[in-house]
PDB file of C-alpha atoms in Angstrom:
ATOM      1  CA  MET A   1      26.424 -47.602 -13.162  1.00 50.00           C
ATOM      2  CA  THR A   2      25.733 -44.137 -14.587  1.00 53.00           C
ATOM      3  CA  PRO A   3      28.463 -42.971 -16.962  1.00 57.00           C
ATOM      4  CA  SER A   4      30.316 -39.831 -15.885  1.00 64.00           C
ATOM      5  CA  PRO A   5      29.317 -36.637 -17.705  1.00 66.00           C
ATOM      6  CA  PRO A   6      31.968 -34.883 -19.807  1.00 75.00           C
ATOM      7  CA  ALA A   7      34.047 -32.586 -17.636  1.00 80.00           C
ATOM      8  CA  ASP A   8      32.978 -29.394 -19.407  1.00 92.00           C
ATOM      9  CA  VAL A   9      29.271 -30.174 -18.977  1.00 94.00           C
ATOM     10  CA  ARG A  10      29.707 -30.971 -15.336  1.00 95.00           C
ATOM     11  CA  ALA A  11      31.893 -27.926 -14.686  1.00 96.00           C
ATOM     12  CA  THR A  12      29.434 -25.564 -16.341  1.00 96.00           C
ATOM     13  CA  VAL A  13      26.372 -27.034 -14.639  1.00 97.00           C
ATOM     14  CA  ASP A  14      28.146 -26.977 -11.290  1.00 97.00           C
ATOM     15  CA  ARG A  15      29.166 -23.363 -11.792  1.00 97.00           C
ATOM     16  CA  ILE A  16      25.529 -22.447 -12.458  1.00 97.00           C
ATOM     17  CA  MET A  17      24.436 -24.241  -9.310  1.00 98.00           C
ATOM     18  CA  VAL A  18      26.980 -22.339  -7.231  1.00 97.00           C
ATOM     19  CA  ASP A  19      26.769 -18.918  -8.884  1.00 96.00           C
ATOM     20  CA  VAL A  20      23.027 -18.716  -9.476  1.00 95.00           C
ATOM     21  CA  PHE A  21      21.587 -20.875  -6.714  1.00 96.00           C
ATOM     22  CA  GLU A  22      24.351 -20.517  -4.116  1.00 96.00           C
ATOM     23  CA  CYS A  23      24.717 -24.268  -3.706  1.00 97.00           C
ATOM     24  CA  ASP A  24      27.499 -25.667  -1.564  1.00 96.00           C
ATOM     25  CA  PRO A  25      30.131 -27.040  -3.983  1.00 96.00           C
ATOM     26  CA  ALA A  26      30.701 -29.958  -1.615  1.00 96.00           C
ATOM     27  CA  GLN A  27      27.104 -31.077  -2.210  1.00 96.00           C
ATOM     28  CA  LEU A  28      27.401 -31.224  -6.004  1.00 97.00           C
ATOM     29  CA  ALA A  29      27.194 -34.911  -6.848  1.00 97.00           C
ATOM     30  CA  PRO A  30      25.197 -36.612  -9.608  1.00 97.00           C
ATOM     31  CA  GLU A  31      22.850 -38.193  -7.087  1.00 97.00           C
ATOM     32  CA  ALA A  32      22.156 -34.884  -5.317  1.00 98.00           C
ATOM     33  CA  ARG A  33      18.443 -34.039  -5.438  1.00 98.00           C
ATOM     34  CA  LEU A  34      17.724 -30.468  -6.498  1.00 97.00           C
ATOM     35  CA  GLY A  35      15.251 -29.726  -3.727  1.00 96.00           C
ATOM     36  CA  PRO A  36      16.049 -31.814  -0.678  1.00 96.00           C
ATOM     37  CA  ASP A  37      19.845 -31.806  -1.101  1.00 97.00           C
ATOM     38  CA  LEU A  38      20.695 -28.611  -2.978  1.00 97.00           C
ATOM     39  CA  GLY A  39      18.001 -26.311  -1.630  1.00 96.00           C
ATOM     40  CA  LEU A  40      16.249 -25.288  -4.834  1.00 96.00           C
ATOM     41  CA  ASP A  41      12.580 -24.474  -4.376  1.00 93.00           C
ATOM     42  CA  SER A  42       9.523 -24.604  -6.609  1.00 89.00           C
ATOM     43  CA  LEU A  43      10.211 -21.110  -7.930  1.00 92.00           C
ATOM     44  CA  ASP A  44      13.769 -21.886  -9.025  1.00 94.00           C
ATOM     45  CA  GLY A  45      12.896 -24.311 -11.822  1.00 94.00           C
ATOM     46  CA  VAL A  46      12.300 -21.707 -14.501  1.00 95.00           C
ATOM     47  CA  ASP A  47      15.535 -19.900 -13.586  1.00 95.00           C
ATOM     48  CA  LEU A  48      17.444 -23.178 -13.775  1.00 96.00           C
ATOM     49  CA  VAL A  49      16.058 -23.981 -17.220  1.00 96.00           C
ATOM     50  CA  VAL A  50      16.841 -20.496 -18.527  1.00 95.00           C
ATOM     51  CA  ALA A  51      20.381 -20.643 -17.133  1.00 96.00           C
ATOM     52  CA  LEU A  52      21.013 -24.062 -18.684  1.00 96.00           C
ATOM     53  CA  GLU A  53      19.534 -23.097 -22.041  1.00 95.00           C
ATOM     54  CA  LYS A  54      21.661 -19.960 -22.148  1.00 94.00           C
ATOM     55  CA  ALA A  55      24.863 -21.706 -21.095  1.00 95.00           C
ATOM     56  CA  PHE A  56      24.526 -24.650 -23.467  1.00 95.00           C
ATOM     57  CA  GLN A  57      22.458 -23.145 -26.302  1.00 93.00           C
ATOM     58  CA  VAL A  58      19.888 -25.928 -26.025  1.00 93.00           C
ATOM     59  CA  ARG A  59      16.124 -26.034 -25.629  1.00 92.00           C
ATOM     60  CA  ILE A  60      14.669 -27.921 -22.676  1.00 93.00           C
ATOM     61  CA  SER A  61      10.983 -28.725 -22.996  1.00 93.00           C
ATOM     62  CA  GLU A  62       8.549 -28.281 -20.134  1.00 91.00           C
ATOM     63  CA  GLU A  63       7.980 -32.025 -20.031  1.00 93.00           C
ATOM     64  CA  VAL A  64      11.698 -32.755 -19.769  1.00 94.00           C
ATOM     65  CA  ALA A  65      12.204 -30.006 -17.205  1.00 94.00           C
ATOM     66  CA  LYS A  66       9.559 -31.469 -14.928  1.00 91.00           C
ATOM     67  CA  GLY A  67      11.364 -34.818 -15.021  1.00 94.00           C
ATOM     68  CA  ILE A  68      14.665 -33.407 -13.778  1.00 96.00           C
ATOM     69  CA  LYS A  69      15.079 -34.364 -10.148  1.00 96.00           C
ATOM     70  CA  THR A  70      18.826 -34.709  -9.613  1.00 97.00           C
ATOM     71  CA  LEU A  71      22.031 -33.080 -10.754  1.00 97.00           C
ATOM     72  CA  GLY A  72      22.761 -36.263 -12.683  1.00 97.00           C
ATOM     73  CA  ASP A  73      19.498 -35.785 -14.584  1.00 97.00           C
ATOM     74  CA  ILE A  74      20.757 -32.369 -15.681  1.00 97.00           C
ATOM     75  CA  TYR A  75      24.125 -33.734 -16.818  1.00 96.00           C
ATOM     76  CA  ALA A  76      22.356 -36.450 -18.814  1.00 95.00           C
ATOM     77  CA  GLN A  77      19.842 -34.106 -20.430  1.00 94.00           C
ATOM     78  CA  ILE A  78      22.475 -31.586 -21.446  1.00 95.00           C
ATOM     79  CA  GLU A  79      24.770 -34.228 -22.835  1.00 91.00           C
ATOM     80  CA  GLY A  80      21.875 -35.795 -24.737  1.00 88.00           C
ATOM     81  CA  ARG A  81      20.937 -32.497 -26.317  1.00 82.00           C
ATOM     82  CA  ARG A  82      24.491 -31.584 -27.223  1.00 75.00           C
ATOM     83  CA  GLY A  83      24.746 -34.978 -28.848  1.00 67.00           C
ATOM     84  CA  GLY A  84      21.735 -34.166 -31.027  1.00 48.00           C
ATOM     85  CA  GLY A  85      18.910 -35.390 -28.788  1.00 45.00           C
ATOM     86  CA  ALA A  86      15.480 -33.695 -28.767  1.00 42.00           C
TER      87      ALA A  86
ATOM     88  CA  MET B   1     -10.503 -13.218 -28.565  1.00 76.00           C
ATOM     89  CA  ILE B   2      -9.791  -9.764 -27.205  1.00 87.00           C
ATOM     90  CA  ALA B   3      -9.516  -6.816 -29.552  1.00 94.00           C
ATOM     91  CA  PHE B   4      -6.777  -4.337 -28.681  1.00 97.00           C
ATOM     92  CA  PRO B   5      -6.625  -1.708 -27.338  1.00 97.00           C
ATOM     93  CA  CYS B   6      -8.843  -2.863 -24.482  1.00 97.00           C
ATOM     94  CA  GLU B   7      -9.643  -2.097 -20.883  1.00 97.00           C
ATOM     95  CA  PRO B   8      -7.363  -3.962 -18.461  1.00 97.00           C
ATOM     96  CA  GLU B   9     -10.396  -5.131 -16.478  1.00 96.00           C
ATOM     97  CA  GLN B  10     -11.205  -7.432 -19.382  1.00 94.00           C
ATOM     98  CA  LEU B  11      -8.042  -9.405 -18.666  1.00 94.00           C
ATOM     99  CA  LEU B  12      -7.135  -8.754 -15.045  1.00 94.00           C
ATOM    100  CA  PHE B  13      -8.803  -9.227 -11.684  1.00 91.00           C
ATOM    101  CA  HIS B  14      -7.205  -6.019 -10.377  1.00 92.00           C
ATOM    102  CA  ARG B  15      -9.442  -3.052  -9.686  1.00 94.00           C
ATOM    103  CA  ALA B  16      -8.863   0.474  -8.427  1.00 91.00           C
ATOM    104  CA  PRO B  17      -6.963   1.587  -6.470  1.00 91.00           C
ATOM    105  CA  ILE B  18      -4.363  -1.161  -7.030  1.00 91.00           C
ATOM    106  CA  LEU B  19      -4.934  -1.347 -10.776  1.00 96.00           C
ATOM    107  CA  CYS B  20      -2.006   0.529 -12.343  1.00 96.00           C
ATOM    108  CA  LEU B  21      -3.077   0.175 -15.978  1.00 97.00           C
ATOM    109  CA  ASP B  22      -5.529   2.354 -17.842  1.00 97.00           C
ATOM    110  CA  VAL B  23      -5.379   0.642 -21.215  1.00 98.00           C
ATOM    111  CA  VAL B  24      -3.835  -2.458 -22.760  1.00 98.00           C
ATOM    112  CA  ARG B  25      -2.375  -1.489 -26.119  1.00 98.00           C
ATOM    113  CA  SER B  26      -1.451  -4.954 -27.312  1.00 97.00           C
ATOM    114  CA  GLY B  27      -1.169  -8.442 -25.978  1.00 96.00           C
ATOM    115  CA  SER B  28      -0.054 -11.888 -27.024  1.00 96.00           C
ATOM    116  CA  ALA B  29       1.301 -14.943 -25.255  1.00 94.00           C
ATOM    117  CA  GLU B  30       4.811 -13.552 -25.755  1.00 97.00           C
ATOM    118  CA  ARG B  31       4.514  -9.776 -25.412  1.00 98.00           C
ATOM    119  CA  ALA B  32       2.179  -7.215 -23.873  1.00 98.00           C
ATOM    120  CA  VAL B  33       2.116  -3.422 -23.812  1.00 98.00           C
ATOM    121  CA  ALA B  34      -0.050  -1.329 -21.503  1.00 98.00           C
ATOM    122  CA  GLU B  35      -0.230   2.231 -20.250  1.00 98.00           C
ATOM    123  CA  GLY B  36      -1.125   3.853 -16.977  1.00 97.00           C
ATOM    124  CA  ALA B  37      -0.817   7.046 -14.998  1.00 96.00           C
ATOM    125  CA  GLY B  38       2.451   7.240 -13.108  1.00 93.00           C
ATOM    126  CA  ARG B  39       2.632   7.074  -9.340  1.00 92.00           C
ATOM    127  CA  GLU B  40       5.629   8.401  -7.426  1.00 91.00           C
ATOM    128  CA  TRP B  41       6.456   5.091  -5.799  1.00 91.00           C
ATOM    129  CA  GLU B  42       8.973   2.428  -6.769  1.00 91.00           C
ATOM    130  CA  GLY B  43       6.518  -0.361  -6.042  1.00 92.00           C
ATOM    131  CA  ALA B  44       4.028   1.013  -8.547  1.00 94.00           C
ATOM    132  CA  LEU B  45       6.528   0.582 -11.381  1.00 95.00           C
ATOM    133  CA  ILE B  46       7.013  -3.059 -10.455  1.00 96.00           C
ATOM    134  CA  GLU B  47       3.297  -3.563  -9.909  1.00 96.00           C
ATOM    135  CA  GLY B  48       2.492  -2.007 -13.287  1.00 97.00           C
ATOM    136  CA  LEU B  49       4.893  -4.392 -14.975  1.00 97.00           C
ATOM    137  CA  ALA B  50       3.523  -7.320 -12.965  1.00 97.00           C
ATOM    138  CA  GLN B  51       0.007  -6.459 -14.088  1.00 97.00           C
ATOM    139  CA  THR B  52       1.233  -6.274 -17.682  1.00 97.00           C
ATOM    140  CA  ALA B  53       2.732  -9.731 -17.205  1.00 96.00           C
ATOM    141  CA  GLY B  54      -0.730 -10.718 -15.996  1.00 95.00           C
ATOM    142  CA  VAL B  55      -2.094  -9.541 -19.341  1.00 95.00           C
ATOM    143  CA  LEU B  56       0.438 -11.725 -21.140  1.00 95.00           C
ATOM    144  CA  ASN B  57      -0.593 -14.739 -19.089  1.00 93.00           C
ATOM    145  CA  ALA B  58      -4.292 -14.047 -19.532  1.00 93.00           C
ATOM    146  CA  VAL B  59      -3.912 -13.901 -23.305  1.00 94.00           C
ATOM    147  CA  ASP B  60      -1.842 -17.087 -23.213  1.00 93.00           C
ATOM    148  CA  ALA B  61      -4.558 -18.842 -21.191  1.00 92.00           C
ATOM    149  CA  MET B  62      -7.230 -17.657 -23.628  1.00 92.00           C
ATOM    150  CA  SER B  63      -5.205 -18.920 -26.572  1.00 91.00           C
ATOM    151  CA  ARG B  64      -5.171 -22.351 -24.926  1.00 89.00           C
ATOM    152  CA  GLY B  65      -8.900 -22.246 -24.289  1.00 90.00           C
ATOM    153  CA  VAL B  66      -8.647 -22.012 -20.507  1.00 88.00           C
ATOM    154  CA  ARG B  67      -9.502 -19.247 -18.075  1.00 82.00           C
ATOM    155  CA  ALA B  68      -6.638 -17.496 -16.352  1.00 81.00           C
ATOM    156  CA  GLY B  69      -6.641 -17.912 -12.608  1.00 82.00           C
ATOM    157  CA  LEU B  70      -5.203 -15.621 -10.006  1.00 85.00           C
ATOM    158  CA  GLY B  71      -1.578 -14.703 -10.549  1.00 87.00           C
ATOM    159  CA  MET B  72       1.122 -13.460  -8.260  1.00 91.00           C
ATOM    160  CA  LEU B  73       4.479 -11.770  -8.655  1.00 95.00           C
ATOM    161  CA  VAL B  74       6.966 -14.135  -7.021  1.00 95.00           C
ATOM    162  CA  GLY B  75      10.356 -12.768  -8.010  1.00 95.00           C
ATOM    163  CA  VAL B  76      12.238  -9.723  -9.254  1.00 95.00           C
ATOM    164  CA  ARG B  77      15.831  -9.845 -10.469  1.00 93.00           C
ATOM    165  CA  GLY B  78      18.221  -7.323 -11.933  1.00 95.00           C
ATOM    166  CA  PHE B  79      15.618  -4.617 -11.610  1.00 96.00           C
ATOM    167  CA  SER B  80      16.924  -1.077 -11.905  1.00 97.00           C
ATOM    168  CA  ILE B  81      14.991   2.160 -11.600  1.00 97.00           C
ATOM    169  CA  ARG B  82      16.432   5.182 -13.387  1.00 97.00           C
ATOM    170  CA  ARG B  83      13.804   7.587 -12.143  1.00 96.00           C
ATOM    171  CA  LEU B  84      10.296   7.561 -10.767  1.00 97.00           C
ATOM    172  CA  PRO B  85       7.477   8.891 -12.901  1.00 96.00           C
ATOM    173  CA  ARG B  86       5.884  12.145 -11.883  1.00 94.00           C
ATOM    174  CA  ALA B  87       2.381  11.734 -10.522  1.00 92.00           C
ATOM    175  CA  GLY B  88       0.039  11.342 -13.462  1.00 92.00           C
ATOM    176  CA  GLU B  89       2.812  11.085 -16.036  1.00 96.00           C
ATOM    177  CA  ARG B  90       1.970   8.611 -18.797  1.00 97.00           C
ATOM    178  CA  VAL B  91       3.894   5.379 -18.277  1.00 98.00           C
ATOM    179  CA  THR B  92       4.178   2.618 -20.858  1.00 98.00           C
ATOM    180  CA  TYR B  93       4.746  -0.879 -19.501  1.00 98.00           C
ATOM    181  CA  GLU B  94       6.103  -3.543 -21.832  1.00 98.00           C
ATOM    182  CA  VAL B  95       6.840  -7.144 -20.974  1.00 98.00           C
ATOM    183  CA  ALA B  96       8.410  -9.807 -23.177  1.00 98.00           C
ATOM    184  CA  LEU B  97       8.392 -13.495 -22.424  1.00 97.00           C
ATOM    185  CA  ILE B  98      11.739 -15.044 -21.550  1.00 96.00           C
ATOM    186  CA  ARG B  99      10.463 -18.482 -20.611  1.00 95.00           C
ATOM    187  CA  ARG B 100       7.261 -20.103 -19.482  1.00 93.00           C
ATOM    188  CA  LEU B 101       7.433 -23.235 -17.344  1.00 92.00           C
ATOM    189  CA  ALA B 102       3.929 -23.669 -16.013  1.00 88.00           C
ATOM    190  CA  PRO B 103       2.864 -22.374 -13.587  1.00 90.00           C
ATOM    191  CA  LEU B 104       5.791 -19.934 -13.694  1.00 94.00           C
ATOM    192  CA  THR B 105       6.493 -17.271 -16.272  1.00 95.00           C
ATOM    193  CA  LEU B 106       9.747 -15.314 -16.527  1.00 97.00           C
ATOM    194  CA  VAL B 107       9.543 -12.015 -18.383  1.00 98.00           C
ATOM    195  CA  HIS B 108      11.695  -8.998 -19.118  1.00 98.00           C
ATOM    196  CA  GLY B 109       9.833  -5.853 -18.205  1.00 98.00           C
ATOM    197  CA  ALA B 110      10.514  -2.233 -19.126  1.00 98.00           C
ATOM    198  CA  ALA B 111       8.693   0.920 -18.058  1.00 98.00           C
ATOM    199  CA  ARG B 112       9.036   4.089 -20.116  1.00 98.00           C
ATOM    200  CA  ALA B 113       7.812   7.664 -20.139  1.00 97.00           C
ATOM    201  CA  GLY B 114       7.753   8.571 -23.800  1.00 96.00           C
ATOM    202  CA  ALA B 115      11.110   7.404 -25.110  1.00 96.00           C
ATOM    203  CA  GLU B 116      12.784   7.665 -21.708  1.00 97.00           C
ATOM    204  CA  SER B 117      13.470   4.449 -19.828  1.00 98.00           C
ATOM    205  CA  LEU B 118      12.252   4.570 -16.252  1.00 98.00           C
ATOM    206  CA  ALA B 119      12.959   1.039 -15.098  1.00 98.00           C
ATOM    207  CA  GLU B 120      13.641  -2.456 -16.343  1.00 98.00           C
ATOM    208  CA  GLY B 121      14.463  -5.921 -15.149  1.00 97.00           C
ATOM    209  CA  GLU B 122      13.259  -9.493 -14.901  1.00 97.00           C
ATOM    210  CA  LEU B 123      10.063 -10.506 -13.173  1.00 97.00           C
ATOM    211  CA  LYS B 124       8.865 -13.969 -12.243  1.00 97.00           C
ATOM    212  CA  PHE B 125       5.166 -14.539 -12.170  1.00 94.00           C
ATOM    213  CA  TYR B 126       3.048 -17.396 -10.888  1.00 92.00           C
ATOM    214  CA  ALA B 127      -0.075 -17.950 -12.956  1.00 87.00           C
ATOM    215  CA  GLY B 128      -2.575 -20.546 -11.982  1.00 75.00           C
ATOM    216  CA  GLU B 129      -5.549 -21.673 -14.018  1.00 70.00           C
ATOM    217  CA  ALA B 130      -9.035 -20.975 -12.856  1.00 68.00           C
ATOM    218  CA  PRO B 131     -10.634 -23.949 -11.051  1.00 65.00           C
TER     219      PRO B 131
END
């Protein structure tokens, strides 16, 4: 079972998904896929990375960014970086 | 490598009449500055900045030892135009990299006439590599 992300990480990521990408709040679940479920397209990836980096003051590499498929992946990556991950 | 200033045709596929740049003053993978004659049309300001972003991507490709492929402006956000240039007025286009996530590049672009700001905003650019 995937551990729950800290509430502040989840709240901030979810706010970005709603405010920037106009996602339906009811669809925001860790297993939600960014494209098929939340409606992001191939052009949104760079905007998502910039929004996350700005909100959390972290750096997300291109390799890591390409591996993000679900909202849960974002929660995990942000939490890992805030905990001192690369 | 390219020596600056240079002709934009050395870095871009664009040709007259769509080419908005007359000279590229400087270019790196993170910043590019070019100049062109102003056209009294909002789209030309955006196109001039898009072409300057093309310079940035071309220099980036060269620095990685690959040839730049065709690029395309795919997004504009927060773009404001304070005034249009007069026809023939010298316009300076400057773009600065915000983030590159291949094949997409996000830049901040600003167009000026002398010290006066004409327009600025974010542009998203698709840049493929040549086959």
